[in-house]
Short mmCIF file of C-alpha atoms in Angstrom, two decimals:
data_model
loop_
_atom_site.label_atom_id
_atom_site.label_comp_id
_atom_site.label_asym_id
_atom_site.label_seq_id
_atom_site.Cartn_x
_atom_site.Cartn_y
_atom_site.Cartn_z
CA ALA G 131 -0.46 0.13 -0.42
CA ALA G 132 0.59 3.45 -0.90
CA GLY G 133 -0.32 7.02 -0.89
CA ASP G 134 0.69 10.31 -1.50
CA LYS G 135 0.42 13.89 -1.25
CA ASP G 136 -3.22 14.19 -2.55
CA GLY G 137 -4.85 11.69 -0.82
CA ASN G 138 -4.61 8.91 -2.63
CA ILE G 139 -3.70 5.42 -1.88
CA GLY G 140 -3.23 2.12 -3.92
CA LEU G 141 -3.21 -1.45 -3.67
CA TRP G 142 -0.65 -3.16 -5.16
CA ARG G 143 -0.31 -7.20 -5.45
CA VAL G 144 2.81 -8.10 -6.27
CA ASP G 145 2.54 -11.36 -7.60
CA ASN G 146 -0.64 -10.35 -9.65
CA GLU G 147 -1.22 -13.35 -11.74
CA ASP G 148 -4.30 -12.02 -14.08
CA ALA G 149 -2.14 -11.40 -16.24
CA GLY G 150 -4.72 -13.51 -18.85
CA VAL G 151 -7.77 -11.53 -18.25
CA SER G 152 -8.48 -9.09 -20.96
CA GLN G 153 -8.54 -5.50 -19.73
CA GLU G 154 -12.41 -5.01 -21.39
CA ASP G 155 -13.25 -8.06 -19.10
CA GLY G 156 -11.68 -7.46 -16.18
CA ASP G 157 -12.34 -4.73 -13.22
CA GLY G 158 -9.76 -2.38 -14.31
CA SER G 159 -7.13 -4.26 -11.21
CA GLU G 160 -5.69 -6.84 -13.85
CA ASP G 161 -2.27 -5.23 -13.05
CA GLY G 162 -2.86 -6.05 -9.40
CA VAL G 163 -3.23 -1.92 -8.65
CA LEU G 164 -6.33 -0.81 -7.22
CA PHE G 165 -7.18 3.19 -6.26
CA TYR G 166 -9.06 4.92 -3.61
CA LYS G 167 -9.07 8.30 -3.24
CA PRO G 168 -10.11 8.48 0.38
CA HIS G 169 -8.12 11.26 2.29
CA GLY G 170 -8.57 14.96 0.81
CA SER G 171 -4.55 16.09 1.26
CA TYR G 172 -1.36 14.13 2.21
CA VAL G 173 -1.43 10.68 3.64
CA CYS G 174 1.05 11.16 6.66
CA HIS G 175 0.94 7.43 7.42
CA LEU G 176 0.07 3.61 5.95
CA LYS G 177 -0.56 0.55 8.76
CA TRP G 178 -1.52 -2.65 8.57
CA GLY G 179 -3.49 -3.25 12.03
CA ARG G 180 -3.12 -5.82 14.30
CA GLY G 181 -5.77 -7.43 16.90
CA GLY G 182 -8.92 -5.59 16.75
CA LEU G 183 -7.78 -3.94 13.21
CA GLY G 184 -6.42 -7.09 11.96
CA GLY G 185 -7.09 -6.95 8.33
CA LYS G 186 -7.34 -3.40 7.81
CA LEU G 187 -5.17 -0.75 6.09
CA ILE G 188 -5.35 2.02 8.52
CA THR G 189 -4.58 5.62 7.39
CA ALA G 190 -4.44 9.40 8.11
CA ALA G 191 -3.81 12.64 6.31
CA TYR G 192 -3.25 16.25 6.95
CA ASP G 193 -7.28 16.42 6.43
CA GLY G 194 -7.67 15.67 10.21
CA VAL G 195 -9.17 12.28 9.44
CA VAL G 196 -8.05 8.65 10.55
CA ARG G 197 -10.09 5.74 8.14
CA ALA G 198 -9.51 2.28 7.92
CA LEU G 199 -10.17 -0.24 4.69
CA ASP G 200 -11.39 -3.78 5.58
CA VAL G 201 -9.47 -5.70 2.70
CA GLN G 202 -10.47 -9.25 3.92
CA GLY G 203 -14.21 -8.63 4.83
CA GLY G 204 -14.38 -7.22 1.35
CA GLU G 205 -15.61 -3.89 1.13
CA GLN G 206 -14.20 -1.57 -1.15
CA CYS G 207 -14.65 1.86 1.42
CA PHE G 208 -13.14 3.21 3.36
CA LYS G 209 -14.11 3.73 7.10
CA GLU G 210 -13.78 7.04 9.07
CA LEU G 211 -12.27 5.95 12.65
CA PHE G 212 -11.74 9.49 13.73
CA VAL G 213 -12.29 13.27 12.89
CA THR G 214 -10.97 16.57 14.11
CA ASP G 215 -13.27 18.56 15.56
CA ASP G 216 -10.34 20.94 15.16
CA GLU G 217 -9.18 21.35 11.90
CA ASP G 218 -5.65 19.46 13.02
CA GLU G 219 -3.61 18.68 10.34
CA PHE G 220 -1.84 14.84 11.22
CA SER G 221 1.19 14.74 10.77
CA GLY G 222 1.94 11.27 12.20
CA CYS G 223 0.07 7.96 13.23
CA ASP G 224 1.17 4.89 14.80
CA VAL G 225 -2.00 2.67 16.06
CA SER G 226 -1.01 -0.41 19.16
CA ALA G 227 -0.68 -3.62 18.99
CA ASP G 228 -4.57 -4.57 19.54
CA GLY G 229 -5.98 -2.22 17.93
CA ARG G 230 -7.71 -0.26 20.11
CA THR G 231 -5.47 3.03 20.97
CA ILE G 232 -4.74 5.18 17.78
CA HIS G 233 -1.79 7.75 18.63
CA LEU G 234 -1.87 11.29 16.32
CA VAL G 235 0.59 13.59 15.94
CA ASP G 236 0.38 16.91 13.95
CA ASN G 237 2.09 19.97 12.41
CA HIS G 238 1.37 21.78 15.49
CA GLY G 239 3.35 19.85 18.03
CA ASN G 240 0.37 18.32 19.38
CA TYR G 241 -0.23 15.04 20.73
CA HIS G 242 -3.88 13.21 20.40
CA VAL G 243 -4.77 9.80 21.55
CA VAL G 244 -7.84 8.28 20.39
CA ASP G 245 -10.46 4.88 21.87
CA ALA G 246 -10.52 3.41 18.11
CA ARG G 247 -13.35 1.52 19.12
CA SER G 248 -15.56 4.91 19.55
CA GLY G 249 -13.80 7.18 17.47
CA LYS G 250 -13.18 9.63 20.33
CA LEU G 251 -10.41 10.95 21.76
CA ALA G 252 -9.20 9.37 24.74
CA SER G 253 -8.43 12.50 26.56
CA ALA G 254 -7.32 16.12 25.91
CA ALA G 255 -4.53 17.03 22.92
CA VAL G 256 -1.23 18.21 24.47
CA GLN G 257 1.25 20.12 23.17
CA LEU G 258 4.78 17.90 23.06
CA HIS G 259 6.60 20.34 21.07
CA GLU G 260 6.57 23.88 19.54
CA LYS G 261 7.01 22.94 16.04
CA LYS G 262 5.65 20.19 13.66
CA ILE G 263 5.95 16.51 14.65
CA ASN G 264 7.51 14.62 11.41
CA THR G 265 7.03 10.62 13.28
CA VAL G 266 5.62 8.79 15.75
CA HIS G 267 6.31 5.34 17.31
CA LEU G 268 5.53 3.36 19.93
CA GLU G 269 7.96 0.84 21.05
CA PRO G 270 6.83 -3.33 20.05
CA GLY G 271 6.18 -5.01 23.00
CA ALA G 272 5.04 -3.49 26.27
CA GLU G 273 3.96 -0.14 24.10
CA ARG G 274 4.96 1.95 27.47
CA THR G 275 6.64 4.55 25.68
CA ILE G 276 6.50 6.42 22.00
CA ALA G 277 9.21 8.43 20.17
CA THR G 278 8.60 11.76 18.98
CA SER G 279 10.93 13.26 15.58
CA CYS G 280 10.92 16.69 16.02
CA GLY G 281 11.61 20.04 13.68
CA ASP G 282 12.86 21.66 16.84
CA GLN G 283 15.78 19.79 16.32
CA THR G 284 15.15 16.48 19.29
CA VAL G 285 14.20 13.38 19.41
CA CYS G 286 12.07 13.02 22.19
CA VAL G 287 10.99 9.53 24.25
CA TRP G 288 7.56 9.78 26.30
CA ASP G 289 6.10 7.62 28.32
CA VAL G 290 1.94 7.22 27.50
CA ARG G 291 0.87 7.23 30.79
CA LYS G 292 2.70 10.37 31.62
CA THR G 293 1.58 12.22 28.66
CA GLY G 294 -0.95 14.99 29.83
CA LYS G 295 -0.76 18.80 30.63
CA GLY G 296 3.25 19.74 31.77
CA ALA G 297 4.13 16.09 30.45
CA LYS G 298 8.44 16.12 30.58
CA PRO G 299 10.20 13.55 27.72
CA LEU G 300 11.95 10.45 30.02
CA SER G 301 14.78 11.07 27.01
CA ARG G 302 15.53 13.93 25.27
CA LEU G 303 17.74 13.58 22.71
CA GLN G 304 19.48 16.48 20.95
CA HIS G 305 20.57 16.94 17.43
CA SER G 306 21.95 19.58 15.63
CA LYS G 307 19.24 20.53 12.97
CA SER G 308 15.92 19.27 12.03
CA CYS G 309 14.92 15.59 13.12
CA GLN G 310 12.81 14.12 10.34
CA ALA G 311 12.00 10.22 11.68
CA ALA G 312 12.56 8.63 14.66
CA TYR G 313 11.94 4.15 15.33
CA PHE G 314 12.71 2.15 17.80
CA SER G 315 14.29 -1.36 17.20
CA PRO G 316 11.87 -4.08 15.97
CA ASP G 317 13.55 -6.52 18.80
CA GLY G 318 12.13 -4.57 21.48
CA LYS G 319 14.77 -4.09 22.66
CA GLY G 320 14.70 0.11 23.06
CA SER G 321 17.15 1.17 20.61
CA LEU G 322 16.26 4.12 18.41
CA LEU G 323 17.10 4.86 14.40
CA THR G 324 17.32 9.10 13.90
CA THR G 325 17.23 10.43 10.36
CA CYS G 326 18.20 14.25 10.72
CA TYR G 327 19.17 17.06 8.34
CA ASP G 328 22.81 17.24 9.84
CA ASP G 329 23.63 14.45 7.28
CA LEU G 330 23.54 11.70 9.90
CA LEU G 331 22.07 8.71 10.81
CA ARG G 332 22.26 7.72 14.44
CA VAL G 333 21.82 4.58 16.86
CA TRP G 334 20.90 5.17 20.20
CA ARG G 335 21.21 2.74 22.58
CA PRO G 336 19.24 2.38 25.93
CA LYS G 337 21.16 3.01 29.34
CA GLY G 338 19.56 1.96 32.80
CA GLY G 339 16.10 1.33 31.73
CA ALA G 340 16.23 4.93 29.62
CA ILE G 341 17.71 6.16 26.03
CA ASP G 342 21.10 7.16 26.65
CA GLU G 343 21.01 11.01 26.06
CA ASP G 344 24.48 11.55 25.43
CA PRO G 345 25.27 12.90 21.64
CA LYS G 346 28.54 11.02 21.90
CA SER G 347 27.53 7.29 22.84
CA ALA G 348 25.12 7.47 19.86
CA LEU G 349 26.42 5.10 16.81
CA LYS G 350 26.86 8.01 14.11
CA ILE G 351 25.96 7.09 10.41
CA LYS G 352 27.49 9.60 7.91
CA HIS G 353 24.71 10.02 4.94
CA ASN G 354 23.71 12.79 2.42
CA ASN G 355 20.33 13.45 3.77
CA GLN G 356 20.53 16.94 1.57
CA THR G 357 17.07 15.93 -0.82
CA GLY G 358 16.30 19.23 -2.06
CA ARG G 359 12.76 21.41 -2.54
CA TRP G 360 11.81 18.30 -4.76
CA VAL G 361 12.11 15.27 -2.90
CA LEU G 362 10.20 14.30 0.15
CA PRO G 363 13.32 13.98 3.14
CA PHE G 364 14.92 10.26 3.83
CA ARG G 365 13.51 8.01 6.58
CA ALA G 366 15.26 5.41 7.67
CA VAL G 367 13.76 2.27 9.23
CA TRP G 368 15.46 -0.69 10.52
CA THR G 369 15.36 -3.87 9.07
CA PRO G 370 13.63 -6.87 10.63
CA GLY G 371 16.38 -8.03 12.84
CA SER G 372 17.59 -5.04 13.89
CA ASP G 373 20.56 -5.32 12.33
CA GLY G 374 20.60 -2.66 9.94
CA ALA G 375 19.53 0.98 8.73
CA VAL G 376 17.32 1.02 4.86
CA ILE G 377 17.49 4.24 3.67
CA GLY G 378 17.66 6.19 0.53
CA SER G 379 20.28 7.85 -1.86
CA MET G 380 20.53 10.93 -4.15
CA LYS G 381 21.96 8.10 -6.32
CA ARG G 382 19.16 6.86 -7.08
CA GLU G 383 20.21 3.89 -4.91
CA VAL G 384 18.86 2.00 -1.86
CA GLU G 385 21.89 1.81 0.89
CA VAL G 386 21.56 -0.51 4.00
CA PHE G 387 23.96 0.29 6.75
CA ASP G 388 25.16 -2.12 9.51
CA ALA G 389 23.26 -0.71 12.62
CA ALA G 390 26.25 -1.99 14.87
CA LYS G 391 28.97 -1.27 12.85
CA GLY G 392 27.71 1.74 10.77
CA THR G 393 29.41 0.55 8.09
CA LEU G 394 27.22 0.05 4.62
CA ALA G 395 26.37 -3.72 4.23
CA ALA G 396 24.13 -3.18 1.05
CA LYS G 397 22.97 -1.70 -2.30
CA LEU G 398 20.56 -1.97 -4.51
CA SER G 399 19.64 -0.16 -7.60
CA ASP G 400 18.65 -0.80 -10.99
CA ALA G 401 19.37 2.18 -13.38
CA GLU G 402 16.77 1.13 -15.56
CA ARG G 403 13.63 0.78 -13.88
CA MET G 404 13.90 3.29 -10.65
CA THR G 405 14.90 6.49 -12.37
CA ALA G 406 13.69 8.79 -10.16
CA ILE G 407 15.33 8.77 -5.85
CA ALA G 408 13.57 6.77 -3.22
CA SER G 409 12.41 8.52 -0.15
CA ARG G 410 10.11 5.96 1.46
CA PHE G 411 10.37 2.47 2.02
CA ALA G 412 8.50 -0.75 3.80
CA VAL G 413 10.74 -3.86 4.75
CA HIS G 414 8.55 -7.03 5.12
CA PRO G 415 8.74 -8.39 8.56
CA THR G 416 9.92 -12.27 7.83
CA ARG G 417 11.39 -11.90 3.97
CA ASN G 418 14.26 -10.57 2.34
CA ILE G 419 11.85 -8.03 0.75
CA ILE G 420 12.15 -4.34 0.63
CA ALA G 421 9.66 -2.01 -1.04
CA ALA G 422 10.94 1.67 -1.77
CA GLY G 423 8.63 4.34 -3.02
CA THR G 424 9.60 7.50 -5.47
CA ALA G 425 8.29 10.58 -6.13
CA SER G 426 7.53 9.61 -9.56
CA GLY G 427 4.33 7.87 -7.90
CA ARG G 428 6.36 4.24 -8.59
CA ILE G 429 7.27 1.27 -6.10
CA HIS G 430 10.37 -0.91 -6.57
CA ILE G 431 10.30 -3.74 -4.74
CA TYR G 432 13.96 -5.57 -4.70
CA ARG G 433 14.26 -9.60 -2.87
#
């Protein structure tokens, strides 16, 4: 699944086998692709739900709406899970493993917690940053903390049980420029991968139950993150084994770095097919598959 800045979402059955169906007799999906337009502006989040939202594609956008597409149920429509009353522009989203709670952040630094069953706020929104929050991510496992990346040059880790008015972060990780992403490692050990405009990827490790705030303690990986005006900022993501970081390159390549040593482990490219810069990635949780999205509207699969 992939979304764009106009609110469109596409679903692609990568290993489609309907090549024998003629275009006249089919429903338009013979190439394995289905198109929808559930939102009116930039889609900031796509995630396959689990628990109570299992089998559903959860989407959020700048139009202040969270929706779900029930793929397994056969309903070809997106249903509203939550609609803001305050014209909030959602810039990031994550959903709990049980599918009951939706965590949202917006362009004004606010944090919203939504009860997915009732479609209402579980508590009043609170401002965590003074600038736009780019990403929010629940720590896998106990899901007691979230990480937020922000244009204020910080990445903060928060206790989800203590995010009311006047909340203070468990860890404030200072960077030298705007932070575009912060993701916990999928192994549940609490490591944090951040992407910053200072041309560095950083791997922060926990110390004494919290992320070590000392900038010198973080593993630093040099990388050109200056994507310019026309390409979305890079956001490095973890490999499923939490041993690598996947990110795009201004040379139209996909780069994989060793998360323990910081060295370049692999380069993936296809000069004939991937002619644009890939800035968004999804990594298969159990198979060696990377999906790379480009500003040209294409998704490229590397196996």
